Amino acid sequence: MAGLIWAASRFVIFPVLSGISLLASLPIILLSRLPWFANRSWLRATLMLLAALVSIVGPMVMIVHDVATERITGDCEPPWWPSWLPS
């Protein structure tokens, strides 16, 4: 039952994070359409690449968080944590 609730929450959270990331990239997309940026193709391409990276940050962070916290022990140390790094 707990796994079902966790999975159902991901169906709600994932689209919300994707939408927030899209809204965060919208000002960059609009900025790239200004005449000064649109006339310089290398700058416009750079801004569009930045917008694409910003739009995938939210879902990526959620996936990395889910993978990292999958089997955390009681001392909140991930199982793959290297022993030479402080916890």
Short mmCIF file of N, CA, C and O in Angstrom, two decimals:
data_model
loop_
_atom_site.label_atom_id
_atom_site.label_comp_id
_atom_site.label_asym_id
_atom_site.label_seq_id
_atom_site.Cartn_x
_atom_site.Cartn_y
_atom_site.Cartn_z
N MET A 1 0.82 -1.20 0.00
CA MET A 1 0.00 0.00 0.00
C MET A 1 0.87 1.26 0.00
O MET A 1 0.55 2.22 -0.69
N ALA A 2 1.95 1.23 0.77
CA ALA A 2 2.83 2.40 0.83
C ALA A 2 3.47 2.66 -0.53
O ALA A 2 3.64 3.81 -0.94
N GLY A 3 3.84 1.59 -1.23
CA GLY A 3 4.42 1.74 -2.56
C GLY A 3 3.43 2.33 -3.55
O GLY A 3 3.80 3.11 -4.42
N LEU A 4 2.17 1.95 -3.42
CA LEU A 4 1.13 2.49 -4.29
C LEU A 4 0.93 3.98 -4.05
O LEU A 4 0.80 4.76 -5.00
N ILE A 5 0.93 4.38 -2.80
CA ILE A 5 0.78 5.80 -2.46
C ILE A 5 1.98 6.58 -2.97
O ILE A 5 1.85 7.68 -3.52
N TRP A 6 3.19 6.02 -2.82
CA TRP A 6 4.40 6.68 -3.30
C TRP A 6 4.33 6.85 -4.81
O TRP A 6 4.64 7.92 -5.34
N ALA A 7 3.94 5.81 -5.53
CA ALA A 7 3.86 5.88 -6.99
C ALA A 7 2.79 6.87 -7.43
O ALA A 7 2.98 7.62 -8.40
N ALA A 8 1.66 6.89 -6.74
CA ALA A 8 0.60 7.84 -7.09
C ALA A 8 1.06 9.27 -6.86
O ALA A 8 0.72 10.17 -7.64
N SER A 9 1.84 9.49 -5.82
CA SER A 9 2.34 10.85 -5.57
C SER A 9 3.29 11.29 -6.68
O SER A 9 3.36 12.47 -7.01
N ARG A 10 4.00 10.36 -7.27
CA ARG A 10 4.92 10.69 -8.37
C ARG A 10 4.15 11.10 -9.62
O ARG A 10 4.61 11.92 -10.39
N PHE A 11 2.96 10.53 -9.82
CA PHE A 11 2.13 10.93 -10.95
C PHE A 11 1.60 12.35 -10.78
O PHE A 11 1.23 13.00 -11.75
N VAL A 12 1.56 12.84 -9.55
CA VAL A 12 1.12 14.21 -9.28
C VAL A 12 2.33 15.15 -9.29
O VAL A 12 2.29 16.23 -9.89
N ILE A 13 3.40 14.77 -8.64
CA ILE A 13 4.56 15.65 -8.48
C ILE A 13 5.33 15.85 -9.78
O ILE A 13 5.78 16.95 -10.08
N PHE A 14 5.49 14.80 -10.58
CA PHE A 14 6.29 14.90 -11.79
C PHE A 14 5.75 15.94 -12.77
O PHE A 14 6.52 16.78 -13.26
N PRO A 15 4.46 15.96 -13.08
CA PRO A 15 3.95 17.01 -13.98
C PRO A 15 4.06 18.41 -13.37
O PRO A 15 4.29 19.38 -14.10
N VAL A 16 3.89 18.52 -12.06
CA VAL A 16 4.01 19.83 -11.42
C VAL A 16 5.44 20.35 -11.56
O VAL A 16 5.66 21.52 -11.92
N LEU A 17 6.42 19.50 -11.28
CA LEU A 17 7.82 19.93 -11.43
C LEU A 17 8.16 20.23 -12.88
O LEU A 17 8.92 21.17 -13.16
N SER A 18 7.63 19.47 -13.79
CA SER A 18 7.87 19.75 -15.21
C SER A 18 7.27 21.09 -15.60
O SER A 18 7.89 21.86 -16.34
N GLY A 19 6.09 21.39 -15.12
CA GLY A 19 5.46 22.68 -15.41
C GLY A 19 6.21 23.85 -14.81
O GLY A 19 6.36 24.90 -15.45
N ILE A 20 6.70 23.68 -13.60
CA ILE A 20 7.49 24.74 -12.96
C ILE A 20 8.78 24.97 -13.73
O ILE A 20 9.19 26.12 -13.94
N SER A 21 9.41 23.91 -14.17
CA SER A 21 10.63 24.07 -14.96
C SER A 21 10.34 24.76 -16.29
O SER A 21 11.13 25.59 -16.75
N LEU A 22 9.23 24.41 -16.90
CA LEU A 22 8.85 25.07 -18.14
C LEU A 22 8.59 26.55 -17.92
O LEU A 22 9.03 27.39 -18.71
N LEU A 23 7.90 26.90 -16.85
CA LEU A 23 7.65 28.31 -16.55
C LEU A 23 8.94 29.06 -16.24
O LEU A 23 9.07 30.24 -16.56
N ALA A 24 9.91 28.38 -15.63
CA ALA A 24 11.19 29.02 -15.34
C ALA A 24 11.98 29.26 -16.62
O ALA A 24 12.76 30.22 -16.69
N SER A 25 11.80 28.42 -17.63
CA SER A 25 12.54 28.61 -18.88
C SER A 25 11.84 29.59 -19.82
O SER A 25 12.45 30.06 -20.78
N LEU A 26 10.60 29.92 -19.56
CA LEU A 26 9.84 30.82 -20.43
C LEU A 26 10.48 32.20 -20.56
O LEU A 26 10.57 32.72 -21.68
N PRO A 27 10.95 32.85 -19.49
CA PRO A 27 11.61 34.16 -19.68
C PRO A 27 12.86 34.08 -20.56
O PRO A 27 13.13 35.01 -21.32
N ILE A 28 13.58 32.99 -20.50
CA ILE A 28 14.76 32.84 -21.35
C ILE A 28 14.35 32.71 -22.81
O ILE A 28 14.97 33.29 -23.70
N ILE A 29 13.28 31.96 -23.07
CA ILE A 29 12.78 31.82 -24.44
C ILE A 29 12.30 33.17 -24.97
O ILE A 29 12.59 33.54 -26.11
N LEU A 30 11.57 33.90 -24.13
CA LEU A 30 11.09 35.22 -24.56
C LEU A 30 12.24 36.19 -24.77
O LEU A 30 12.20 37.01 -25.70
N LEU A 31 13.27 36.10 -23.96
CA LEU A 31 14.45 36.94 -24.12
C LEU A 31 15.16 36.66 -25.44
O LEU A 31 15.64 37.58 -26.11
N SER A 32 15.20 35.40 -25.83
CA SER A 32 15.88 35.05 -27.08
C SER A 32 15.12 35.55 -28.31
O SER A 32 15.68 35.61 -29.39
N ARG A 33 13.86 35.91 -28.15
CA ARG A 33 13.08 36.41 -29.28
C ARG A 33 13.17 37.92 -29.46
O ARG A 33 12.64 38.46 -30.42
N LEU A 34 13.83 38.61 -28.53
CA LEU A 34 14.03 40.05 -28.71
C LEU A 34 14.91 40.30 -29.93
O LEU A 34 15.78 39.49 -30.25
N PRO A 35 14.69 41.41 -30.62
CA PRO A 35 15.43 41.64 -31.87
C PRO A 35 16.95 41.62 -31.70
O PRO A 35 17.66 41.13 -32.56
N TRP A 36 17.45 42.14 -30.61
CA TRP A 36 18.90 42.18 -30.43
C TRP A 36 19.48 40.77 -30.34
O TRP A 36 20.54 40.50 -30.89
N PHE A 37 18.80 39.86 -29.65
CA PHE A 37 19.26 38.48 -29.54
C PHE A 37 18.94 37.67 -30.79
O PHE A 37 19.69 36.79 -31.18
N ALA A 38 17.80 37.96 -31.43
CA ALA A 38 17.38 37.19 -32.60
C ALA A 38 18.31 37.42 -33.79
O ALA A 38 18.47 36.53 -34.63
N ASN A 39 18.91 38.59 -33.87
CA ASN A 39 19.81 38.88 -34.99
C ASN A 39 21.18 38.21 -34.82
O ASN A 39 21.93 38.13 -35.78
N ARG A 40 21.50 37.78 -33.65
CA ARG A 40 22.77 37.10 -33.40
C ARG A 40 22.47 35.62 -33.17
O ARG A 40 22.05 35.23 -32.09
N SER A 41 22.71 34.83 -34.18
CA SER A 41 22.30 33.43 -34.13
C SER A 41 23.03 32.64 -33.05
O SER A 41 22.43 31.77 -32.42
N TRP A 42 24.30 32.92 -32.81
CA TRP A 42 25.04 32.17 -31.79
C TRP A 42 24.50 32.48 -30.40
O TRP A 42 24.42 31.60 -29.54
N LEU A 43 24.11 33.74 -30.16
CA LEU A 43 23.57 34.11 -28.85
C LEU A 43 22.17 33.53 -28.66
O LEU A 43 21.84 33.04 -27.57
N ARG A 44 21.39 33.54 -29.72
CA ARG A 44 20.05 32.96 -29.64
C ARG A 44 20.13 31.45 -29.40
O ARG A 44 19.38 30.89 -28.61
N ALA A 45 21.07 30.78 -30.08
CA ALA A 45 21.24 29.33 -29.88
C ALA A 45 21.69 29.03 -28.46
O ALA A 45 21.23 28.06 -27.84
N THR A 46 22.56 29.88 -27.92
CA THR A 46 23.00 29.70 -26.53
C THR A 46 21.84 29.85 -25.56
O THR A 46 21.70 29.07 -24.62
N LEU A 47 21.01 30.87 -25.78
CA LEU A 47 19.85 31.08 -24.90
C LEU A 47 18.84 29.94 -25.02
O LEU A 47 18.24 29.52 -24.02
N MET A 48 18.65 29.42 -26.22
CA MET A 48 17.72 28.30 -26.38
C MET A 48 18.25 27.04 -25.71
O MET A 48 17.49 26.26 -25.14
N LEU A 49 19.56 26.84 -25.78
CA LEU A 49 20.16 25.70 -25.08
C LEU A 49 20.00 25.86 -23.57
O LEU A 49 19.66 24.90 -22.87
N LEU A 50 20.20 27.07 -23.07
CA LEU A 50 20.00 27.34 -21.65
C LEU A 50 18.55 27.10 -21.24
O LEU A 50 18.27 26.52 -20.18
N ALA A 51 17.61 27.50 -22.07
CA ALA A 51 16.19 27.27 -21.79
C ALA A 51 15.87 25.78 -21.74
O ALA A 51 15.10 25.32 -20.89
N ALA A 52 16.46 25.02 -22.65
CA ALA A 52 16.23 23.57 -22.65
C ALA A 52 16.80 22.94 -21.39
O ALA A 52 16.18 22.06 -20.79
N LEU A 53 17.98 23.39 -20.98
CA LEU A 53 18.58 22.84 -19.76
C LEU A 53 17.76 23.20 -18.53
O LEU A 53 17.57 22.36 -17.64
N VAL A 54 17.26 24.42 -18.46
CA VAL A 54 16.43 24.83 -17.32
C VAL A 54 15.13 24.03 -17.29
O VAL A 54 14.64 23.66 -16.22
N SER A 55 14.59 23.72 -18.45
CA SER A 55 13.30 23.01 -18.48
C SER A 55 13.42 21.55 -18.05
O SER A 55 12.42 20.95 -17.66
N ILE A 56 14.61 20.97 -18.12
CA ILE A 56 14.74 19.57 -17.69
C ILE A 56 15.31 19.44 -16.28
O ILE A 56 15.39 18.32 -15.76
N VAL A 57 15.63 20.55 -15.64
CA VAL A 57 16.22 20.48 -14.29
C VAL A 57 15.24 19.91 -13.28
O VAL A 57 15.61 19.06 -12.46
N GLY A 58 13.99 20.33 -13.28
CA GLY A 58 13.02 19.87 -12.29
C GLY A 58 12.81 18.37 -12.32
O GLY A 58 12.95 17.69 -11.29
N PRO A 59 12.48 17.78 -13.47
CA PRO A 59 12.32 16.33 -13.52
C PRO A 59 13.62 15.58 -13.20
O PRO A 59 13.59 14.54 -12.55
N MET A 60 14.76 16.12 -13.62
CA MET A 60 16.04 15.46 -13.31
C MET A 60 16.30 15.43 -11.82
O MET A 60 16.75 14.42 -11.28
N VAL A 61 16.03 16.53 -11.15
CA VAL A 61 16.24 16.59 -9.70
C VAL A 61 15.35 15.58 -8.99
O VAL A 61 15.77 14.91 -8.05
N MET A 62 14.11 15.46 -9.44
CA MET A 62 13.20 14.50 -8.81
C MET A 62 13.68 13.06 -9.02
O MET A 62 13.65 12.25 -8.09
N ILE A 63 14.13 12.74 -10.22
CA ILE A 63 14.61 11.39 -10.49
C ILE A 63 15.85 11.08 -9.68
O ILE A 63 15.97 10.01 -9.07
N VAL A 64 16.79 12.02 -9.63
CA VAL A 64 18.02 11.81 -8.85
C VAL A 64 17.69 11.67 -7.37
O VAL A 64 18.26 10.83 -6.67
N HIS A 65 16.74 12.47 -6.87
CA HIS A 65 16.34 12.35 -5.46
C HIS A 65 15.74 10.99 -5.17
O HIS A 65 16.04 10.36 -4.14
N ASP A 66 14.87 10.51 -6.05
CA ASP A 66 14.25 9.20 -5.84
C ASP A 66 15.27 8.08 -5.87
O ASP A 66 15.21 7.15 -5.06
N VAL A 67 16.22 8.16 -6.79
CA VAL A 67 17.25 7.12 -6.87
C VAL A 67 18.17 7.18 -5.66
O VAL A 67 18.55 6.15 -5.09
N ALA A 68 18.52 8.39 -5.22
CA ALA A 68 19.45 8.54 -4.11
C ALA A 68 18.84 8.12 -2.78
O ALA A 68 19.55 7.64 -1.89
N THR A 69 17.54 8.31 -2.61
CA THR A 69 16.91 8.00 -1.33
C THR A 69 16.20 6.65 -1.34
O THR A 69 15.42 6.36 -0.44
N GLU A 70 16.50 5.82 -2.31
CA GLU A 70 15.79 4.55 -2.45
C GLU A 70 16.00 3.64 -1.25
O GLU A 70 15.05 3.10 -0.70
N ARG A 71 17.21 3.42 -0.84
CA ARG A 71 17.49 2.52 0.28
C ARG A 71 18.37 3.19 1.33
O ARG A 71 19.44 2.71 1.66
N ILE A 72 17.91 4.30 1.87
CA ILE A 72 18.69 5.02 2.87
C ILE A 72 18.56 4.30 4.21
O ILE A 72 17.47 3.90 4.62
N THR A 73 19.68 4.16 4.88
CA THR A 73 19.69 3.50 6.19
C THR A 73 19.23 4.47 7.27
O THR A 73 18.95 5.63 7.00
N GLY A 74 19.20 4.01 8.49
CA GLY A 74 18.74 4.82 9.61
C GLY A 74 19.60 6.04 9.88
O GLY A 74 19.12 7.03 10.43
N ASP A 75 20.87 5.99 9.52
CA ASP A 75 21.73 7.15 9.77
C ASP A 75 21.73 8.12 8.59
O ASP A 75 22.61 8.98 8.48
N CYS A 76 20.75 8.02 7.71
CA CYS A 76 20.56 8.91 6.57
C CYS A 76 21.77 8.95 5.65
O CYS A 76 22.12 9.99 5.12
N GLU A 77 22.41 7.84 5.48
CA GLU A 77 23.56 7.76 4.59
C GLU A 77 23.20 6.84 3.44
O GLU A 77 22.86 5.68 3.65
N PRO A 78 23.24 7.34 2.21
CA PRO A 78 22.88 6.48 1.09
C PRO A 78 23.81 5.27 1.00
O PRO A 78 24.98 5.35 1.37
N PRO A 79 23.32 4.14 0.53
CA PRO A 79 24.14 2.94 0.49
C PRO A 79 25.33 3.05 -0.45
O PRO A 79 26.33 2.39 -0.27
N TRP A 80 25.26 3.91 -1.45
CA TRP A 80 26.36 4.06 -2.38
C TRP A 80 27.33 5.14 -1.97
O TRP A 80 28.23 5.48 -2.70
N TRP A 81 27.16 5.72 -0.77
CA TRP A 81 28.00 6.82 -0.31
C TRP A 81 29.43 6.34 -0.10
O TRP A 81 29.67 5.40 0.63
N PRO A 82 30.40 6.97 -0.75
CA PRO A 82 31.79 6.53 -0.58
C PRO A 82 32.27 6.72 0.85
O PRO A 82 31.93 7.70 1.51
N SER A 83 33.03 5.78 1.34
CA SER A 83 33.47 5.82 2.74
C SER A 83 34.45 6.95 2.99
O SER A 83 34.60 7.41 4.13
N TRP A 84 35.13 7.45 1.96
CA TRP A 84 36.11 8.51 2.17
C TRP A 84 35.46 9.90 2.24
O TRP A 84 36.12 10.87 2.60
N LEU A 85 34.16 10.02 1.93
CA LEU A 85 33.47 11.30 2.05
C LEU A 85 32.79 11.37 3.41
O LEU A 85 32.23 10.39 3.90
N PRO A 86 32.84 12.54 4.06
CA PRO A 86 32.13 12.66 5.34
C PRO A 86 30.63 12.62 5.14
O PRO A 86 30.11 13.10 4.13
N SER A 87 29.92 12.06 6.09
CA SER A 87 28.46 11.96 5.95
C SER A 87 27.76 13.06 6.69
O SER A 87 28.26 13.86 7.34
#
